[in-house]
Coordinates of N, CA and C in Angstrom, one line a residue:
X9 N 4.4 -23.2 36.3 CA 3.8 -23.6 35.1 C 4.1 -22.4 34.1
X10 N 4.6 -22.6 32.7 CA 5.0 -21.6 31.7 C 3.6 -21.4 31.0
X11 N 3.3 -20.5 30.6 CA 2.7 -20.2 29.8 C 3.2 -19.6 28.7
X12 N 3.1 -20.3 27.7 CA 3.7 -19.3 26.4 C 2.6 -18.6 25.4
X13 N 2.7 -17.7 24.8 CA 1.6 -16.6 24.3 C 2.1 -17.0 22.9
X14 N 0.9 -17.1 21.9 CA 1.8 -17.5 20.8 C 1.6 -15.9 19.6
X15 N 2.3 -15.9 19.5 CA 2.4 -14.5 18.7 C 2.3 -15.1 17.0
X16 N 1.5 -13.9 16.4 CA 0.8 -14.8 15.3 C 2.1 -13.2 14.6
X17 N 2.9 -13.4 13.0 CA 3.6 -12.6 12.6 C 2.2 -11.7 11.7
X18 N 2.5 -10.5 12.0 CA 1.6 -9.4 11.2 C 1.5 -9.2 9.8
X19 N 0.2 -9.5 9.1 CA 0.7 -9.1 7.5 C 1.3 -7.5 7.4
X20 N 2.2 -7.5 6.7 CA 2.4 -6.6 5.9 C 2.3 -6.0 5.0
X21 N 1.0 -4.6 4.7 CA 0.4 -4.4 3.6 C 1.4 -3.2 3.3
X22 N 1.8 -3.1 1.9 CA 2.5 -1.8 1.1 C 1.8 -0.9 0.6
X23 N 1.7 -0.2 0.8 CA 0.8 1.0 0.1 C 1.7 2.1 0.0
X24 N 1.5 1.6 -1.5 CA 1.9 3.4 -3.0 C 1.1 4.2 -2.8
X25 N 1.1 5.2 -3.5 CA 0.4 6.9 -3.3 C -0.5 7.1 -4.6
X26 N 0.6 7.4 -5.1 CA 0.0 7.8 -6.7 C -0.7 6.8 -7.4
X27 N -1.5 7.0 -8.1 CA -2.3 6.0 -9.1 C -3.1 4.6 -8.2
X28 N -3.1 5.1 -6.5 CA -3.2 4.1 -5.8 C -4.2 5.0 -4.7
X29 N -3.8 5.3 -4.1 CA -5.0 6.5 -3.1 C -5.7 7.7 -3.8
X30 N -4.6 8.3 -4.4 CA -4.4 9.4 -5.7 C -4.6 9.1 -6.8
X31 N -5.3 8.7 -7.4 CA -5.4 8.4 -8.7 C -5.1 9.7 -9.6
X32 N -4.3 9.5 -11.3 CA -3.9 10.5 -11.7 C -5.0 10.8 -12.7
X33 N -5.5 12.1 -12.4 CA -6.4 13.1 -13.8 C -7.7 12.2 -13.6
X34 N -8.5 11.6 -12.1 CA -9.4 10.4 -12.4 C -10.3 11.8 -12.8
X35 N -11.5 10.9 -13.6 CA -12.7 11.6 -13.9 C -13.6 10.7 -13.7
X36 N -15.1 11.4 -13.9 CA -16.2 11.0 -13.4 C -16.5 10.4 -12.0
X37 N -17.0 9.5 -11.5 CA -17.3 9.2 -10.5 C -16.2 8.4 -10.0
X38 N -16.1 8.2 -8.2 CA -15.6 7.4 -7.8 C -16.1 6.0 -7.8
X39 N -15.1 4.8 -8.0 CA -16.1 3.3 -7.7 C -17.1 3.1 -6.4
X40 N -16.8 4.1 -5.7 CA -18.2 4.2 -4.4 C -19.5 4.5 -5.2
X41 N -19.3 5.2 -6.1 CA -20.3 6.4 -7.3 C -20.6 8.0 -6.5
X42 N -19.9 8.2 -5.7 CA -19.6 9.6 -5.2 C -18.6 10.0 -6.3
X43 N -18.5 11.5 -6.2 CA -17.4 12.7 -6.9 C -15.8 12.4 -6.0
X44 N -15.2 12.8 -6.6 CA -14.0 12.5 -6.3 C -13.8 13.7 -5.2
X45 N -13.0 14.1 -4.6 CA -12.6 14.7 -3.2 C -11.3 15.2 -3.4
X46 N -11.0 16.4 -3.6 CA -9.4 16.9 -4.0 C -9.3 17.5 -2.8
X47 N -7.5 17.6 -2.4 CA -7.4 18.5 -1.3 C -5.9 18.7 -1.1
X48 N -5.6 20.2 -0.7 CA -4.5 20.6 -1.1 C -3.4 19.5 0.1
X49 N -2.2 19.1 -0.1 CA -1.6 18.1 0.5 C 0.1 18.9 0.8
X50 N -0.3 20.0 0.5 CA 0.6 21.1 0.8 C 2.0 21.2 -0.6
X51 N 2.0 20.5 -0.8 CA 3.2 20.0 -2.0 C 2.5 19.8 -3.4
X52 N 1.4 19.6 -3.5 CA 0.4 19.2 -4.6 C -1.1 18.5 -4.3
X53 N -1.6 19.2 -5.2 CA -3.3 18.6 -5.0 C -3.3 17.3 -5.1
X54 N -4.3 16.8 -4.1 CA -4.3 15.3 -4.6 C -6.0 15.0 -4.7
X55 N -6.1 13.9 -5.6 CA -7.5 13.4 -5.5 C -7.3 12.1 -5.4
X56 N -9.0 11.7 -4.0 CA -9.1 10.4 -3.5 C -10.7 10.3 -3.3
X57 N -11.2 9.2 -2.9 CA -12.5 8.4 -2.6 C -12.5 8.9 -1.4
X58 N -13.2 9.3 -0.2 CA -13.6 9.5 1.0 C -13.3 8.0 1.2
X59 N -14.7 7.4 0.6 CA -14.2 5.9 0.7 C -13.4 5.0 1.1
X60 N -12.8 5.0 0.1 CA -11.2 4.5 0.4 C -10.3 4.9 1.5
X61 N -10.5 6.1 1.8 CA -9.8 6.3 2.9 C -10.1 5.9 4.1
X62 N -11.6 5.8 4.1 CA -12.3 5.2 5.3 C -12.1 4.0 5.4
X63 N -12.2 3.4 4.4 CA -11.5 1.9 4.5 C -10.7 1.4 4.7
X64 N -9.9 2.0 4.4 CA -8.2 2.0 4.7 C -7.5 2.4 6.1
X65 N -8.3 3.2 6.7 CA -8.3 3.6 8.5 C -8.9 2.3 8.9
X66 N -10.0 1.7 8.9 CA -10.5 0.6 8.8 C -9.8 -0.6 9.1
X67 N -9.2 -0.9 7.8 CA -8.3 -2.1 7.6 C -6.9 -1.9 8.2
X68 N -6.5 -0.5 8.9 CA -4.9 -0.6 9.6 C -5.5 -0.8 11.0
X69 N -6.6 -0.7 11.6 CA -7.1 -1.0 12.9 C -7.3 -2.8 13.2
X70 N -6.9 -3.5 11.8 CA -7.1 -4.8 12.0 C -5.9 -5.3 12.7
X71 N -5.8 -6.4 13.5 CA -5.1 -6.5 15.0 C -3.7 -7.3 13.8
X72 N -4.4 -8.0 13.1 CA -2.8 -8.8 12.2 C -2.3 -7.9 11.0
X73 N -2.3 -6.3 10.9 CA -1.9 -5.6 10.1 C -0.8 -4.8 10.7
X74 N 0.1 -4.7 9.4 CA 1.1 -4.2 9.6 C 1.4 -2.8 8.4
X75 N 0.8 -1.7 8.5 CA 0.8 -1.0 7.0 C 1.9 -0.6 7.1
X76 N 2.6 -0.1 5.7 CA 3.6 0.6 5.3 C 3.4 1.3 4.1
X77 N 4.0 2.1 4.4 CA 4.6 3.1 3.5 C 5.5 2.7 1.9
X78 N 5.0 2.9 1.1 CA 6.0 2.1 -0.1 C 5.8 3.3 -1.1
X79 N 6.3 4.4 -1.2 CA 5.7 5.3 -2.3 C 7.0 6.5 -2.3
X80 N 7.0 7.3 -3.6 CA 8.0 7.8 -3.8 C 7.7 8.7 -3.6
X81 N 6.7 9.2 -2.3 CA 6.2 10.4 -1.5 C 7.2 9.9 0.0
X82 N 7.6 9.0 -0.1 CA 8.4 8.2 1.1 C 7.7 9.6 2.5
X83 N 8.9 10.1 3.0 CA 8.1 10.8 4.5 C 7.1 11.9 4.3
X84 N 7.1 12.4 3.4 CA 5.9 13.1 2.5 C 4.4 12.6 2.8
X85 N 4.0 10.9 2.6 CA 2.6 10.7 2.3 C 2.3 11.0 4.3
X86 N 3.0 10.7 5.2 CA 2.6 10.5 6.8 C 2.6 12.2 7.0
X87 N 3.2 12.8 6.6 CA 3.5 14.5 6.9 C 2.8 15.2 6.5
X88 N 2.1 15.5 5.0 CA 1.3 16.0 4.0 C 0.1 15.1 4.2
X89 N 0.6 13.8 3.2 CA -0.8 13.5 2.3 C -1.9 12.9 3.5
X90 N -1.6 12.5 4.6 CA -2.3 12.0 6.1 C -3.4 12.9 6.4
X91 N -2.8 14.0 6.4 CA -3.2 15.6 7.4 C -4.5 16.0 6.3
X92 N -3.8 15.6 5.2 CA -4.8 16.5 4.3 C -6.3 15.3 3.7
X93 N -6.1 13.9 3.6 CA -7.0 13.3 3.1 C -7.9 12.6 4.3
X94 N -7.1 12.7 5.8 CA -7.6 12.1 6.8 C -7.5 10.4 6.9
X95 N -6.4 10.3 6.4 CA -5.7 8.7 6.2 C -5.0 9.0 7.7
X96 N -5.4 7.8 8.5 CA -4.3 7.7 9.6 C -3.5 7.2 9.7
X97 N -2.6 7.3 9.1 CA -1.3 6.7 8.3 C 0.4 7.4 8.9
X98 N 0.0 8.3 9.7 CA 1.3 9.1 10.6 C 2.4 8.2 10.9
X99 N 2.0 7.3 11.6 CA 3.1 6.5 12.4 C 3.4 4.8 11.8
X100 N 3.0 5.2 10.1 CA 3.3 3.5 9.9 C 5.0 3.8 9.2
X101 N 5.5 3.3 9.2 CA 6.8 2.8 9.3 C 7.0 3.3 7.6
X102 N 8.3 4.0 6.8 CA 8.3 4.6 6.0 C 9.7 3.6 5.0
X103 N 9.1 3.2 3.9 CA 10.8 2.4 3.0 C 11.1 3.8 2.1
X104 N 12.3 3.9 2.2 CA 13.0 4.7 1.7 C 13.9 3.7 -0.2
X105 N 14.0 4.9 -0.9 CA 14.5 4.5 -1.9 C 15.6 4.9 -1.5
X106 N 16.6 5.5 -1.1 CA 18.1 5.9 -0.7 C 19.1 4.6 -0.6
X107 N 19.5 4.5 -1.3 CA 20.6 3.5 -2.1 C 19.9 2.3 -2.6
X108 N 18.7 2.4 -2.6 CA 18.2 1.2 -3.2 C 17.3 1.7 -4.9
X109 N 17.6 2.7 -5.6 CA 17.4 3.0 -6.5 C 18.4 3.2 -7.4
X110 N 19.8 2.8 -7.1 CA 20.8 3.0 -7.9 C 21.1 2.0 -8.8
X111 N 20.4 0.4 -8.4 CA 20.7 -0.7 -9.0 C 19.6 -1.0 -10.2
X112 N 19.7 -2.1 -11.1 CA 18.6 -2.1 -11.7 C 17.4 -2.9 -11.6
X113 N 17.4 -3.3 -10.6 CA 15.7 -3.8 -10.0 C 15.4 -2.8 -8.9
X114 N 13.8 -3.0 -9.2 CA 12.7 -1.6 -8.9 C 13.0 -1.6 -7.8
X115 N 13.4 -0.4 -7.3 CA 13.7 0.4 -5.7 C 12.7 -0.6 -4.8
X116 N 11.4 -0.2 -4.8 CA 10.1 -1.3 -4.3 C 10.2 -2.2 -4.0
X117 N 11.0 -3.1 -4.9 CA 10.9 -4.5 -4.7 C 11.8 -4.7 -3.5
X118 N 13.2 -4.4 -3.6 CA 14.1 -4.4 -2.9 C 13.8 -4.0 -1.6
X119 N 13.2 -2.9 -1.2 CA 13.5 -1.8 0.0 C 11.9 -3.3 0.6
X120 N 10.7 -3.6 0.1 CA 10.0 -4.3 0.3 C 10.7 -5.7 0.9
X121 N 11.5 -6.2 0.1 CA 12.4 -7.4 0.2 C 13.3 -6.9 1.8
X122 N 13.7 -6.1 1.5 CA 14.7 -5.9 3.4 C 13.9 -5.6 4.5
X123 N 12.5 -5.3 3.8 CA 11.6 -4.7 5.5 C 11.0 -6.2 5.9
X124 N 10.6 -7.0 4.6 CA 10.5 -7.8 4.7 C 11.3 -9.0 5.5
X125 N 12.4 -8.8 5.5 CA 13.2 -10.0 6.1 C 13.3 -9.3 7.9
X126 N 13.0 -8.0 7.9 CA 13.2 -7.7 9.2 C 11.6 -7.4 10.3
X127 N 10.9 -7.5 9.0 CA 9.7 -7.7 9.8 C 9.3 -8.8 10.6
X128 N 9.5 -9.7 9.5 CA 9.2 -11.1 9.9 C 7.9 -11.9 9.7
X129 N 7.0 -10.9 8.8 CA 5.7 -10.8 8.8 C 5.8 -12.4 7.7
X130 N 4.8 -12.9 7.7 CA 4.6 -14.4 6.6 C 3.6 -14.2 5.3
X131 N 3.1 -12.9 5.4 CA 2.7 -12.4 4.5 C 2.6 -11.1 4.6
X132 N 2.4 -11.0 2.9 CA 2.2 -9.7 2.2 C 0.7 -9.4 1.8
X133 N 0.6 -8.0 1.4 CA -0.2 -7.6 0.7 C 0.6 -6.4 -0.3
X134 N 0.7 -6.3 -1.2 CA 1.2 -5.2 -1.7 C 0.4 -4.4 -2.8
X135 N 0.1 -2.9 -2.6 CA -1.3 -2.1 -3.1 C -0.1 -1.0 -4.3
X136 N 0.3 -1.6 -5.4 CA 0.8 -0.3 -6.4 C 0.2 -0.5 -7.9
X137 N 0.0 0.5 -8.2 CA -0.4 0.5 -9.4 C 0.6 0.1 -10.6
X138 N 2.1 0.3 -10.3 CA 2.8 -0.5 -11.1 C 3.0 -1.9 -11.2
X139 N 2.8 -2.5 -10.1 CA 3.1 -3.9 -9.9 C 2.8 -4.8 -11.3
X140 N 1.9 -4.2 -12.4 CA 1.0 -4.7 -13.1 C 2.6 -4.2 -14.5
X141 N 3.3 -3.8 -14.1 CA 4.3 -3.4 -15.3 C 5.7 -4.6 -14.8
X142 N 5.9 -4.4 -13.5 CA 7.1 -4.7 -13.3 C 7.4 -6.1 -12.9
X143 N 7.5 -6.9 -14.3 CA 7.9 -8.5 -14.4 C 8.5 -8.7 -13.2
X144 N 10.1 -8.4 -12.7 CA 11.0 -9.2 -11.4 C 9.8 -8.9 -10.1
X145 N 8.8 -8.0 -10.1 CA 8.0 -8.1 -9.1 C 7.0 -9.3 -8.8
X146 N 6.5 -8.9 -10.1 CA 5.3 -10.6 -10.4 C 5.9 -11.4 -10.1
X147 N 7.3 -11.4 -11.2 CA 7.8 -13.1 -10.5 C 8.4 -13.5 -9.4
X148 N 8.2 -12.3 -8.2 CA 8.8 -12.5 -7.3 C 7.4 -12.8 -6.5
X149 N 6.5 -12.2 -6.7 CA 5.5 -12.4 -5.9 C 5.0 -14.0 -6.0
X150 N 4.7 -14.4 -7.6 CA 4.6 -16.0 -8.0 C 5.2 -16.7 -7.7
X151 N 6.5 -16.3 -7.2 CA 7.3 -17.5 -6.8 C 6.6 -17.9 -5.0
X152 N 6.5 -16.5 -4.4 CA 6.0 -16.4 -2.5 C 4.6 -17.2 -2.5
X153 N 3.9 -17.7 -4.0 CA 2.7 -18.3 -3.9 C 1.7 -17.8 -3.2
X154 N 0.7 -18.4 -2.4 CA 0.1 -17.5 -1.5 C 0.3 -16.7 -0.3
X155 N 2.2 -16.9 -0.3 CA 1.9 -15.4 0.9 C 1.9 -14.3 0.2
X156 N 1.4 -13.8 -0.6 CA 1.3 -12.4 -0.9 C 0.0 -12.3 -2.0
X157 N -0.7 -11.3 -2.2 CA -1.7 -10.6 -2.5 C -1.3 -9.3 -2.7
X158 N -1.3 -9.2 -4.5 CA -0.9 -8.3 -4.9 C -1.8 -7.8 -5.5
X159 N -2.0 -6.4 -5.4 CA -3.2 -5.6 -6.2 C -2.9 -4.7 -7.2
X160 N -2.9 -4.3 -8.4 CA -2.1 -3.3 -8.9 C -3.8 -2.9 -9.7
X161 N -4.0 -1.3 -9.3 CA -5.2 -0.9 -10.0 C -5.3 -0.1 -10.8
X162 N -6.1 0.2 -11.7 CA -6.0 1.1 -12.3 C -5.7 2.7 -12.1
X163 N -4.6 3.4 -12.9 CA -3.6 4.6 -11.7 C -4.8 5.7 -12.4
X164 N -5.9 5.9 -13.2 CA -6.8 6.9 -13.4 C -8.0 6.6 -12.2
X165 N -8.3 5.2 -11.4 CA -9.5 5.1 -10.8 C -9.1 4.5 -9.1
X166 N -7.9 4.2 -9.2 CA -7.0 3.7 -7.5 C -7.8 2.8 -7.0
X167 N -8.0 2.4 -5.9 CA -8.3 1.4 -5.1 C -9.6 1.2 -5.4
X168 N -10.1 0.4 -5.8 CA -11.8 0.0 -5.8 C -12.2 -0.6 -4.6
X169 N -13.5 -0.8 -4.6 CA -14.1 -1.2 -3.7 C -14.0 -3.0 -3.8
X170 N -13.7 -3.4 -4.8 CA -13.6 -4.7 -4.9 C -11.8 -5.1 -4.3
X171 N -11.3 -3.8 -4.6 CA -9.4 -3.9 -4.4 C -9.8 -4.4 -2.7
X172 N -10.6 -3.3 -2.1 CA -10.4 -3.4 -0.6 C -11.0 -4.4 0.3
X173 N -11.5 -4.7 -0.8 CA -12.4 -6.4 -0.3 C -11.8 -7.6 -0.2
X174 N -11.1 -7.9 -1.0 CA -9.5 -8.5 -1.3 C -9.0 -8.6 0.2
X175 N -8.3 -7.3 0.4 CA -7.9 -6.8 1.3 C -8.3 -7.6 2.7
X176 N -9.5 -7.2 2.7 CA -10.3 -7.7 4.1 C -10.2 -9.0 3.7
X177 N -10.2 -9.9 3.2 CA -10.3 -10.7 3.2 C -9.3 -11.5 3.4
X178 N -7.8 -11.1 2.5 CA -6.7 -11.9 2.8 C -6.0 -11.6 4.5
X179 N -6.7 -10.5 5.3 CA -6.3 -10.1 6.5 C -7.2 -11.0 7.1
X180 N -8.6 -11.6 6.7 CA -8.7 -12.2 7.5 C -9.9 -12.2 8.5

């Protein structure tokens, strides 16, 4: 008798750095309502939510997640920004802009688009703060309908607590 195991394909969430974990020059409180948390990341200070990062370890332990790396810290955020903010983010799979920034649609979209066709995943989540600028992304995203879940947050305040909720939720 066969048994066959049905393998369900893993979302694949993208996660940027800057204006996304890091938020740039944030002030006042975090959306937790804690103080923000800086820490040297060896290459430059960065500031994040405790929060968020807790969440974020959280949400890559979910069994249909697939995180990645999408930021123009490329092997930098798993080397540096991991060690230093306590994101356990070491071993997620890293997209490189190297020949895919030469052309004129956004490095991201593209390098996203090839991991994409080799992951196999049926859905997205994609976490940048630009997404909210860059039209061929939107309309690439509107065209995938509901496989993807795009968040783009504000790059002074990064992930909110409502961003990560989202999150949990389109995982499921």
């Amino acid at each position: 008798m066969n048994s066959s195991k049905i393998t369900v394909a893993p979302v694949s969430v993208y996660l940027d750095v800057d204006g996304v974990v890091n938020p740039f020059s944030p002030t006042g409180t975090t959306d937790w309502g804690s103080e923000w948390t800086f820490a040297d990341a060896g290459i430059l200070d960065v500031a994040f939510a405790p929060e968020a990062v807790s969440e974020l370890n959280d949400l890559a332990r979910h069994p249909d997640a697939r995180f990645v790396w999408l930021t123009t810290w490329e092997g930098l955020a798993p080397e540096f920004l991991c060690p230093a903010i306590g994101l356990n983010g070491q071993d997620w799979p890293v997209l490189s802009s190297l020949g895919w920034d030469e052309g004129p649609e956004w490095w991201k979209l593209v390098a996203l688009q090839k991991d994409l066709a080799s992951a196999g995943s049926e859905r997205i989540i994609w976490l940048d703060d630009q997404l909210s600028q860059e039209s061929d992304a939107r309309s690439w995203a509107e065209y995938q309908q509901d496989r993807v879940l795009c968040i783009s947050p504000d790059p002074r305040k990064g992930l909110s607590r409502h961003d990560l909720a989202a999150v949990r939720a389109y995982l499921g």
